Amino acid sequence: MLGHASTGLRPVEAIRPVLRRIAGARRAVHCKQTTVIFTYERLAVAAIARLFFTLYYGTEGEKLPPITDKILTLSAIEVARKIRKKEITSVEVVEACIRRIGDVNPVVNCFVEDRFTAALKEAREADELVRSGTMTETQLAQEKPFLGVPFTTKDCIGVKGLHQTSGVVLRRDFIAEKDADVIKLLRDKGSIIIGITNVPELCMWWETHNHIHGRTKNPYNTTRIVGGSSGGEGCIQAVAGSIFGVGSDIGGSIRMPAYFNGVFGHKPSRNTVSNMGQYPIPQTELLHSFLGTGPITRHAVDLKPLLNIMAGDNSNKLNLSDKVDIGKLKVFYQFSNDAPLTDSVDPEIIAAMKKVVEFLDVKHKIQAEEIKIDRLKKSIAIWFANMKNQTKFGHFIMESNSVFAICKEFFKNIIGCSGNTLIGIVTSLFDYSGPEIGSEKYIHYLKVRDDLEKTFKDILGNNGVFLYPTHPTTAPYHNEPLFKALNFSYTAIINCLGFPSTTIPLGLSRDGLPIGIQVIANHNNDRLCLAMAEELDIAFGGWREPQKDS
């Protein structure tokens, strides 16, 4: 008997959302008949998988302890202000984070290694600096704007003295010798790193699970995923285990976890925030331009000051101090990419986007324009071709990555003897397929990407934003992404184009799971995304404490 079949959920109810998506797909498909048949077969498999997972996991997960330290609900800039004004101490904030992590981590498994002793020492030093009066409150705000504020980052971004495994068993004993550039910049401005959070194997899947630290669970419903690869970081922000977080994003790895966990996440414009000190580090300039390191927060107001620090010397080209008049922005939106082998966008997500459009019309007299960029149908093909690397994926996670060795690892996985996850093995195998670098097909997709980038640049100009789903569904069940693997196309394509993008929570679905959208702008116009995030945070309520009303 299935472990959680006693939930009382009728099978028809379990698959009804998927059946609606199948019906929607019939209207959306404009492909050859063979592709249509293949699409329906995939959707049928997805429907059966959803039924199985619903019967297995049920509709309710484990209960999460409520937040008891109200300090943890404040924005990072407010916490920093209170520390400077001696209304609270850094030690109090760090201790509150430590207590919260201790309360929730046994339930959600998002936090994998701490530096609590060192963090408390640094917190005492921060408090002493404030008490000493050697720097005025104004000087502290200018020179150390996040003095005493605790934060976390994902286990692929180097923190001196902590493990940096990236979820790879072969790296389980690797210790970072120095801080990644972005961690150093934040610490120089007074922030205190308290530990690291869980990631998928090699940070290349959109469910957070590996064979070192296990699986991370969604705090809104622990039967659901947190996304990836910054899944542990999205989760710890949702449960208020640290005041802010740092993630990285090469296919949606900040934005999907932020979306699934109901918080804000920003992928910066390409080549603005240093990626040095991460593992794996992109091996070509092209791949490097796809990877963005950025903030994950509960409050939109924290994104801009954090990005200003994280961008270092590049912050000048972002013009983050320039005031943005929301009413003068041009707003465009698209409900779906209509890509094959992806789910149709959930009606609740479409409804939320329509509410945003209506709000902008009523409050700011903005007549948002619905557009249809057909090339977005090719999002996955573009991303996979452009992500081709001379070094095979299996090289990073296996001692031998020959096809024979990968197949051997697959069978070891079946019997529970592999150090690799199933998706890591499958990805290693599939990496032998697809266009080779320099081939005619590879060059073709580079051009398609360039053409799509130009299309967006022409539409957005210097004062336009594009509203777009972050993901077509709410958070699926654990392991369910295996049956809808390409749904990450909505975020991945933006990495290829190098545009800034911010995920914005817009409330909860009828099942109590976060929903939201992403806002995209032209290169180096991050401030437009961030201004829209702040506006919609106020209008739609932003982050909601998980399970608060359950």
Coordinates of C-alpha atoms in Angstrom, one line a residue:
M1 CA 0.0 0.0 0.0
L2 CA 1.2 3.5 -0.8
G3 CA 2.6 5.3 2.3
H4 CA 0.2 8.2 2.4
A5 CA -2.9 7.0 0.7
S6 CA -5.1 7.7 3.6
T7 CA -5.5 11.4 2.8
G8 CA -9.0 11.0 1.4
L9 CA -8.2 12.8 -1.9
R10 CA -10.1 11.4 -4.8
P11 CA -8.1 10.4 -7.8
V12 CA -10.1 12.6 -10.1
E13 CA -9.3 15.6 -7.9
A14 CA -5.7 14.7 -7.9
I15 CA -5.2 14.9 -11.6
R16 CA -7.8 17.6 -12.4
P17 CA -5.1 20.4 -12.7
V18 CA -3.1 18.3 -15.1
L19 CA -6.1 17.4 -17.2
R20 CA -6.8 21.2 -17.4
R21 CA -3.3 21.7 -18.7
I22 CA -3.7 18.9 -21.2
A23 CA -6.9 20.6 -22.5
G24 CA -4.9 23.9 -22.7
A25 CA -2.1 22.2 -24.6
R26 CA -4.6 21.1 -27.3
R27 CA -5.3 24.7 -28.1
A28 CA -1.7 25.9 -27.8
V29 CA 0.2 23.3 -29.9
H30 CA 1.0 24.5 -33.4
C31 CA 3.5 21.9 -34.4
K32 CA 3.7 18.9 -36.7
Q33 CA 1.4 16.0 -35.9
T34 CA 4.3 13.8 -34.6
T35 CA 5.3 16.5 -32.1
V36 CA 1.7 16.9 -31.0
I37 CA 1.4 13.2 -30.3
F38 CA 4.7 13.2 -28.4
T39 CA 3.5 16.2 -26.3
Y40 CA 0.2 14.5 -25.4
E41 CA 2.1 11.3 -24.4
R42 CA 4.3 13.4 -22.1
L43 CA 1.3 15.1 -20.6
A44 CA -0.4 11.8 -20.1
V45 CA 2.7 10.5 -18.3
A46 CA 2.8 13.7 -16.2
A47 CA -0.9 13.2 -15.3
I48 CA -0.2 9.6 -14.1
A49 CA 2.8 10.8 -12.2
R50 CA 0.8 13.5 -10.5
L51 CA -1.8 11.0 -9.4
F52 CA 0.9 8.7 -8.0
F53 CA 2.7 11.4 -6.1
T54 CA -0.6 12.8 -4.8
L55 CA -1.6 9.4 -3.5
Y56 CA 1.9 8.8 -2.1
Y57 CA 2.5 12.1 -0.4
G58 CA -1.1 13.3 0.3
T59 CA -2.0 17.0 0.5
E60 CA -0.5 17.9 3.9
G61 CA 3.1 17.8 5.0
E62 CA 4.9 18.2 8.3
K63 CA 4.1 21.1 10.6
L64 CA 6.5 24.0 10.9
P65 CA 7.1 25.9 14.2
P66 CA 5.9 29.5 14.0
I67 CA 8.3 32.5 14.1
T68 CA 8.6 33.7 17.6
D69 CA 11.4 36.3 17.3
K70 CA 9.8 39.2 15.5
I71 CA 13.3 40.6 14.7
L72 CA 13.3 37.9 12.0
T73 CA 10.3 39.4 10.2
L74 CA 12.0 42.7 9.6
S75 CA 13.8 43.8 6.5
A76 CA 17.6 43.7 6.4
I77 CA 17.9 47.4 6.2
E78 CA 15.6 47.8 9.2
V79 CA 17.6 45.3 11.2
A80 CA 20.8 47.2 10.3
R81 CA 19.2 50.5 11.3
K82 CA 18.1 49.2 14.7
I83 CA 21.6 47.9 15.4
R84 CA 23.1 51.2 14.6
K85 CA 20.6 53.0 16.8
K86 CA 21.3 50.5 19.7
E87 CA 17.6 49.4 19.7
I88 CA 18.8 45.8 19.3
T89 CA 22.2 44.2 19.2
S90 CA 23.8 42.1 16.6
V91 CA 24.2 39.3 19.1
E92 CA 20.5 39.3 19.6
V93 CA 19.8 39.0 15.9
V94 CA 22.4 36.2 15.4
E95 CA 21.1 34.3 18.4
A96 CA 17.5 34.6 17.0
C97 CA 18.7 33.2 13.7
I98 CA 20.5 30.3 15.5
R99 CA 17.3 29.5 17.4
R100 CA 15.1 29.6 14.3
I101 CA 17.5 27.3 12.4
G102 CA 17.4 24.9 15.2
D103 CA 13.6 24.9 15.2
V104 CA 13.0 24.5 11.5
N105 CA 15.9 22.6 10.1
P106 CA 14.8 19.2 11.4
V107 CA 11.6 19.7 9.3
V108 CA 12.9 21.3 6.1
N109 CA 16.6 20.4 6.0
C110 CA 17.8 23.5 4.3
F111 CA 20.9 24.4 6.4
V112 CA 24.0 22.2 6.1
E113 CA 26.9 23.8 8.0
D114 CA 27.3 26.6 10.5
R115 CA 29.9 29.0 11.8
F116 CA 27.8 30.1 14.8
T117 CA 30.8 30.5 17.2
A118 CA 32.7 32.7 14.8
A119 CA 29.5 34.6 13.9
L120 CA 28.7 35.4 17.5
K121 CA 32.3 36.7 18.0
E122 CA 31.9 39.0 15.0
A123 CA 28.5 40.1 16.3
R124 CA 30.0 41.1 19.7
E125 CA 32.7 43.0 17.8
A126 CA 30.0 44.8 15.7
D127 CA 28.1 45.7 18.9
E128 CA 31.3 47.0 20.5
L129 CA 32.0 49.2 17.4
V130 CA 28.5 50.7 17.8
R131 CA 28.9 51.3 21.5
S132 CA 32.4 52.8 21.2
G133 CA 31.2 55.8 19.3
T134 CA 34.4 55.8 17.1
M135 CA 32.1 56.0 14.1
T136 CA 28.9 58.1 14.0
E137 CA 25.6 56.6 13.1
T138 CA 25.8 58.3 9.7
Q139 CA 29.3 57.0 9.1
L140 CA 28.2 53.5 10.0
A141 CA 25.3 53.7 7.6
Q142 CA 27.6 54.9 4.8
E143 CA 30.6 52.7 5.4
K144 CA 29.1 49.6 7.0
P145 CA 25.4 49.7 6.0
F146 CA 24.8 46.1 7.0
L147 CA 26.9 46.1 10.2
G148 CA 26.0 43.1 12.4
V149 CA 23.3 41.6 10.0
P150 CA 23.5 37.8 9.7
F151 CA 23.2 36.1 6.3
T152 CA 23.6 32.8 4.6
T153 CA 24.7 31.5 1.2
K154 CA 24.5 28.3 -0.8
D155 CA 27.0 25.4 -0.6
C156 CA 28.8 26.3 -3.9
I157 CA 29.8 29.8 -3.0
G158 CA 33.1 29.8 -1.0
V159 CA 33.1 30.7 2.7
K160 CA 36.5 30.5 4.2
G161 CA 36.7 27.5 6.6
L162 CA 33.4 25.9 5.5
H163 CA 32.8 23.0 3.2
Q164 CA 32.2 23.8 -0.5
T165 CA 30.8 20.5 -1.8
S166 CA 28.3 21.8 -4.4
G167 CA 26.4 18.6 -3.4
V168 CA 29.0 16.4 -5.0
V169 CA 30.1 13.3 -3.0
L170 CA 33.6 13.5 -4.4
R171 CA 33.9 16.9 -2.8
R172 CA 32.5 16.1 0.6
D173 CA 35.8 16.9 2.3
F174 CA 36.7 20.1 0.4
I175 CA 37.1 23.2 2.5
A176 CA 37.1 26.7 1.0
E177 CA 40.4 28.5 1.6
K178 CA 38.9 31.9 1.1
D179 CA 35.7 33.8 0.7
A180 CA 34.1 34.1 -2.7
D181 CA 34.3 37.7 -4.0
V182 CA 30.6 38.4 -3.2
I183 CA 31.0 37.1 0.4
K184 CA 34.0 39.3 1.0
L185 CA 32.2 42.4 -0.3
L186 CA 29.3 41.8 2.0
R187 CA 31.5 41.1 5.0
D188 CA 33.5 44.2 4.3
K189 CA 30.2 46.2 4.7
G190 CA 29.6 44.6 8.1
S191 CA 27.4 41.6 7.3
I192 CA 28.0 38.4 9.2
I193 CA 27.9 35.0 7.4
I194 CA 26.4 32.4 9.7
G195 CA 26.5 29.3 7.5
I196 CA 25.7 27.6 4.2
T197 CA 22.6 26.0 2.7
N198 CA 21.7 22.9 0.6
V199 CA 22.0 22.5 -3.2
P200 CA 21.4 19.9 -5.8
E201 CA 24.3 17.8 -7.1
L202 CA 26.7 20.2 -8.9
C203 CA 23.9 22.8 -8.7
M204 CA 22.4 21.6 -12.0
W205 CA 18.8 20.6 -11.2
W206 CA 15.7 22.3 -10.0
E207 CA 15.0 20.1 -7.0
T208 CA 17.4 20.4 -4.1
H209 CA 18.7 16.9 -3.2
N210 CA 22.1 15.3 -3.1
H211 CA 23.7 12.3 -1.5
I212 CA 25.6 14.2 1.1
H213 CA 22.9 16.3 2.8
G214 CA 19.7 14.8 1.5
R215 CA 16.6 16.5 0.4
T216 CA 15.3 20.0 1.3
K217 CA 11.5 20.4 1.8
N218 CA 9.2 23.3 1.0
P219 CA 8.1 25.1 4.2
Y220 CA 4.6 25.8 2.8
N221 CA 4.1 22.1 2.3
T222 CA 6.9 19.7 3.0
T223 CA 5.7 17.2 0.3
R224 CA 6.8 19.8 -2.3
I225 CA 10.1 20.9 -3.7
V226 CA 12.0 24.1 -2.9
G227 CA 13.5 24.4 -6.4
G228 CA 17.2 24.6 -7.2
S229 CA 19.9 25.2 -7.3
S230 CA 19.7 27.8 -4.5
G231 CA 16.9 25.7 -3.0
G232 CA 18.2 25.6 0.5
E233 CA 18.7 29.4 0.4
G234 CA 15.2 30.1 -0.9
C235 CA 13.9 27.9 1.9
I236 CA 15.9 29.5 4.7
Q237 CA 14.7 32.9 3.7
A238 CA 11.1 31.7 3.6
V239 CA 11.4 30.3 7.2
A240 CA 13.3 33.4 8.4
G241 CA 16.4 31.5 9.4
S242 CA 18.7 34.4 8.3
I243 CA 18.1 38.0 7.5
F244 CA 19.1 37.8 3.8
G245 CA 20.7 35.3 1.5
V246 CA 23.0 35.0 -1.5
G247 CA 22.3 32.7 -4.5
S248 CA 23.6 32.1 -8.0
D249 CA 21.6 31.5 -11.2
I250 CA 22.6 30.0 -14.5
G251 CA 19.1 28.6 -15.5
G252 CA 16.8 30.0 -12.9
S253 CA 18.7 28.9 -9.7
I254 CA 17.8 32.1 -7.8
R255 CA 14.4 32.8 -9.3
M256 CA 12.8 29.3 -9.1
P257 CA 13.7 28.8 -5.4
A258 CA 12.5 32.3 -4.7
Y259 CA 9.3 31.6 -6.5
F260 CA 8.6 28.2 -4.9
N261 CA 9.4 29.6 -1.5
G262 CA 7.4 32.9 -1.7
V263 CA 10.4 35.3 -1.5
F264 CA 12.2 37.8 -3.7
G265 CA 15.2 36.8 -5.8
H266 CA 17.2 38.9 -8.3
K267 CA 19.4 37.6 -11.1
P268 CA 21.6 40.6 -12.1
S269 CA 22.5 41.8 -15.5
R270 CA 25.3 39.7 -17.0
N271 CA 28.9 40.4 -15.9
T272 CA 27.9 42.8 -13.2
V273 CA 28.4 40.7 -10.0
S274 CA 31.6 38.6 -9.7
N275 CA 31.2 34.9 -9.8
M276 CA 34.7 34.1 -8.6
G277 CA 34.9 31.8 -5.7
Q278 CA 32.1 29.5 -6.8
Y279 CA 32.3 25.9 -7.8
P280 CA 31.9 25.0 -10.6
I281 CA 33.1 28.2 -12.2
P282 CA 32.1 28.7 -15.9
Q283 CA 34.9 27.8 -18.2
T284 CA 34.2 30.2 -21.1
E285 CA 33.3 33.9 -21.3
L286 CA 30.0 32.9 -22.9
L287 CA 29.0 30.6 -20.0
H288 CA 30.3 33.1 -17.5
S289 CA 27.8 35.7 -18.9
F290 CA 24.9 33.3 -18.2
L291 CA 25.7 32.9 -14.5
G292 CA 24.4 35.6 -12.2
T293 CA 25.1 35.9 -8.4
G294 CA 22.4 37.9 -6.5
P295 CA 20.4 38.4 -3.4
I296 CA 17.4 36.4 -2.1
T297 CA 15.3 38.3 0.5
R298 CA 11.9 38.4 2.2
H299 CA 11.5 42.1 1.5
A300 CA 11.9 43.7 -1.8
V301 CA 13.4 46.9 -0.3
D302 CA 16.6 44.9 0.6
L303 CA 17.4 43.9 -3.0
K304 CA 18.8 47.2 -4.2
P305 CA 21.2 48.0 -1.4
L306 CA 22.5 44.4 -1.4
L307 CA 23.0 44.4 -5.1
N308 CA 24.8 47.8 -4.8
I309 CA 27.3 46.1 -2.6
M310 CA 27.5 42.8 -4.4
A311 CA 28.2 44.5 -7.8
G312 CA 31.3 46.2 -6.4
D313 CA 32.9 48.5 -8.9
N314 CA 30.3 47.6 -11.5
S315 CA 27.5 49.2 -9.4
N316 CA 28.1 52.5 -11.2
K317 CA 26.9 51.2 -14.5
L318 CA 23.6 50.0 -12.9
N319 CA 22.7 53.5 -11.8
L320 CA 20.9 52.1 -8.8
S321 CA 20.6 55.5 -7.1
D322 CA 18.6 56.9 -10.0
K323 CA 14.9 57.3 -9.0
V324 CA 12.5 55.2 -11.0
D325 CA 9.0 56.7 -11.8
I326 CA 6.8 53.6 -12.1
G327 CA 4.2 55.6 -13.9
K328 CA 6.6 56.3 -16.7
L329 CA 7.6 52.7 -17.4
K330 CA 6.4 50.8 -20.5
V331 CA 5.1 47.4 -19.4
F332 CA 4.8 44.4 -21.6
Y333 CA 3.6 40.9 -20.7
Q334 CA 3.3 37.4 -22.0
F335 CA 1.4 34.6 -20.3
S336 CA 3.1 31.6 -21.8
N337 CA 6.0 30.5 -24.1
D338 CA 3.9 27.7 -25.6
A339 CA 7.1 25.6 -25.8
P340 CA 6.7 21.9 -26.5
L341 CA 7.3 19.5 -23.6
T342 CA 6.5 22.1 -21.0
D343 CA 3.3 22.4 -18.9
S344 CA 0.7 25.0 -19.7
V345 CA 0.8 28.0 -17.3
D346 CA -1.5 27.4 -14.3
P347 CA -4.7 29.6 -14.4
E348 CA -3.9 31.0 -10.9
I349 CA -0.6 32.3 -12.2
I350 CA -2.3 33.9 -15.2
A351 CA -4.9 35.4 -12.9
A352 CA -2.2 36.9 -10.7
M353 CA -0.4 38.5 -13.7
K354 CA -3.7 40.0 -14.8
K355 CA -4.2 41.5 -11.3
V356 CA -0.7 43.1 -11.7
V357 CA -1.7 44.5 -15.0
E358 CA -5.0 45.8 -13.6
F359 CA -3.2 47.3 -10.6
L360 CA -0.7 49.2 -12.8
D361 CA -3.6 50.6 -14.8
V362 CA -5.6 51.7 -11.8
K363 CA -2.8 53.2 -9.8
H364 CA -0.3 54.4 -12.4
K365 CA -2.4 54.7 -15.6
I366 CA -0.1 52.3 -17.3
Q367 CA -1.6 50.5 -20.3
A368 CA 0.4 47.3 -20.3
E369 CA 0.7 45.7 -23.7
E370 CA 0.4 41.9 -24.2
I371 CA 2.9 40.7 -26.7
K372 CA 3.8 37.4 -28.3
I373 CA 7.5 36.6 -28.8
D374 CA 7.3 33.4 -30.8
R375 CA 11.0 32.6 -30.4
L376 CA 10.4 31.9 -26.8
K377 CA 9.0 28.6 -27.9
K378 CA 12.7 27.6 -28.6
S379 CA 13.8 28.5 -25.1
I380 CA 15.0 25.1 -24.1
A381 CA 16.8 24.4 -27.4
I382 CA 18.6 27.7 -27.2
W383 CA 19.6 27.1 -23.6
F384 CA 20.9 23.6 -24.0
A385 CA 22.9 24.5 -27.2
N386 CA 24.4 27.6 -25.6
M387 CA 25.3 25.7 -22.4
K388 CA 27.5 23.2 -24.2
N389 CA 30.9 22.9 -22.5
Q390 CA 34.1 21.3 -23.7
T391 CA 34.2 19.4 -20.3
K392 CA 31.5 16.9 -19.9
F393 CA 29.1 17.1 -16.9
G394 CA 30.1 13.7 -15.6
H395 CA 33.7 14.9 -15.2
F396 CA 32.6 17.0 -12.2
I397 CA 30.7 14.4 -10.3
M398 CA 32.3 11.0 -11.2
E399 CA 35.7 9.5 -11.1
S400 CA 35.2 8.2 -14.6
N401 CA 32.7 9.7 -17.0
S402 CA 32.8 7.3 -19.9
V403 CA 29.5 6.2 -21.2
F404 CA 30.1 2.7 -19.8
A405 CA 31.0 4.2 -16.4
I406 CA 27.8 6.4 -16.4
C407 CA 25.6 3.4 -17.3
K408 CA 27.3 1.4 -14.5
E409 CA 26.5 4.2 -12.1
F410 CA 22.9 4.2 -13.2
F411 CA 22.5 0.6 -12.1
K412 CA 24.3 1.3 -8.9
N413 CA 21.8 4.1 -8.3
I414 CA 18.9 1.7 -8.7
I415 CA 20.1 -0.5 -5.9
G416 CA 21.1 2.5 -3.7
C417 CA 24.8 2.1 -4.0
S418 CA 25.7 5.2 -6.0
G419 CA 27.1 8.5 -4.7
N420 CA 25.3 10.3 -7.6
T421 CA 21.7 11.3 -7.9
L422 CA 19.6 9.8 -10.7
I423 CA 19.3 13.2 -12.4
G424 CA 23.0 13.7 -12.2
I425 CA 23.6 10.4 -13.9
V426 CA 21.0 11.1 -16.6
T427 CA 22.4 14.5 -17.2
S428 CA 25.9 13.1 -17.6
L429 CA 24.6 10.6 -20.2
F430 CA 22.6 13.2 -22.1
D431 CA 25.6 15.5 -22.2
Y432 CA 27.0 13.2 -24.9
S433 CA 24.1 14.3 -27.1
G434 CA 23.1 17.6 -28.7
P435 CA 25.1 19.9 -31.0
E436 CA 28.8 20.0 -30.6
I437 CA 30.6 23.3 -30.0
G438 CA 31.4 24.8 -33.4
S439 CA 28.9 22.6 -35.3
E440 CA 26.4 24.1 -37.7
K441 CA 23.5 23.5 -35.3
Y442 CA 25.5 25.0 -32.4
I443 CA 26.2 28.2 -34.5
H444 CA 22.6 28.3 -35.5
Y445 CA 21.3 28.5 -31.9
L446 CA 23.9 31.1 -31.1
K447 CA 22.4 33.2 -33.8
V448 CA 18.8 32.5 -32.7
R449 CA 19.8 33.6 -29.2
D450 CA 21.4 36.8 -30.6
D451 CA 18.2 37.5 -32.6
L452 CA 16.0 37.0 -29.6
E453 CA 18.2 39.2 -27.5
K454 CA 17.9 42.0 -30.1
T455 CA 14.1 41.5 -30.2
F456 CA 13.9 42.1 -26.4
K457 CA 16.3 45.0 -26.5
D458 CA 14.2 46.7 -29.2
I459 CA 11.0 46.2 -27.2
L460 CA 12.3 47.2 -23.8
G461 CA 14.5 50.1 -24.6
N462 CA 15.7 52.0 -21.5
N463 CA 12.3 52.3 -19.7
G464 CA 10.5 49.0 -20.4
V465 CA 9.8 45.9 -18.3
F466 CA 8.5 42.5 -19.3
L467 CA 6.2 40.5 -17.0
Y468 CA 6.6 36.8 -17.5
P469 CA 5.9 33.6 -15.5
T470 CA 8.8 32.4 -13.4
H471 CA 7.5 28.9 -13.7
P472 CA 4.3 27.4 -15.2
T473 CA 3.1 25.6 -12.1
T474 CA 3.3 25.9 -8.3
A475 CA 5.9 23.8 -6.5
P476 CA 5.5 20.1 -7.6
Y477 CA 6.0 17.1 -5.4
H478 CA 9.4 15.7 -4.6
N479 CA 10.8 13.8 -7.6
E480 CA 8.0 15.1 -9.8
P481 CA 10.3 17.4 -11.8
L482 CA 11.7 14.2 -13.5
F483 CA 8.4 14.1 -15.3
K484 CA 8.3 17.8 -16.3
A485 CA 12.0 18.4 -16.6
L486 CA 11.8 21.2 -19.1
N487 CA 9.5 23.5 -17.2
F488 CA 12.5 25.6 -16.2
S489 CA 12.5 27.1 -19.7
Y490 CA 10.8 30.2 -18.4
T491 CA 13.9 31.2 -16.4
A492 CA 16.7 29.6 -18.4
I493 CA 16.2 31.6 -21.5
I494 CA 16.7 34.9 -19.6
N495 CA 20.2 33.6 -18.5
C496 CA 21.1 33.2 -22.2
L497 CA 20.0 36.7 -23.0
G498 CA 21.9 38.3 -20.0
F499 CA 19.0 40.4 -18.8
P500 CA 18.3 41.2 -15.2
S501 CA 15.2 39.5 -13.7
T502 CA 13.5 39.6 -10.4
T503 CA 11.1 37.0 -9.0
I504 CA 8.2 38.6 -7.1
P505 CA 5.8 36.7 -4.9
L506 CA 2.1 37.5 -5.4
G507 CA 0.4 35.5 -2.8
L508 CA -0.6 31.8 -2.3
S509 CA -2.5 29.4 -4.5
R510 CA -5.7 27.7 -3.3
D511 CA -3.4 24.9 -2.1
G512 CA -1.4 27.3 0.0
L513 CA 1.7 27.3 -2.3
P514 CA 3.4 30.5 -3.4
I515 CA 2.7 32.0 -6.8
G516 CA 4.3 34.9 -8.5
I517 CA 6.0 36.2 -11.7
Q518 CA 9.4 37.5 -12.8
V519 CA 10.0 41.1 -14.1
I520 CA 12.7 41.5 -16.7
A521 CA 14.4 44.6 -18.0
N522 CA 17.1 45.5 -20.5
H523 CA 20.8 45.1 -19.7
N524 CA 22.0 47.1 -16.7
N525 CA 18.4 48.3 -16.0
D526 CA 18.2 46.2 -12.9
R527 CA 16.8 49.2 -11.0
L528 CA 13.6 49.0 -13.1
C529 CA 13.0 45.3 -11.9
L530 CA 13.8 46.3 -8.4
A531 CA 11.5 49.3 -8.4
M532 CA 8.7 47.1 -9.7
A533 CA 9.4 44.5 -7.0
E534 CA 9.1 47.2 -4.3
E535 CA 5.9 48.5 -5.7
L536 CA 4.3 45.0 -6.0
D537 CA 5.6 44.0 -2.6
I538 CA 3.5 46.8 -1.0
A539 CA 0.5 46.2 -3.3
F540 CA 0.3 42.4 -3.0
G541 CA 1.7 41.7 0.4
G542 CA 5.0 40.1 -0.5
W543 CA 6.4 37.3 1.7
R544 CA 4.0 35.4 3.9
E545 CA 5.1 33.4 6.8
P546 CA 4.8 29.7 5.9
Q547 CA 1.9 27.8 7.5
K548 CA 0.9 30.8 9.6
D549 CA -2.8 30.3 9.1
S550 CA -2.8 26.5 9.0

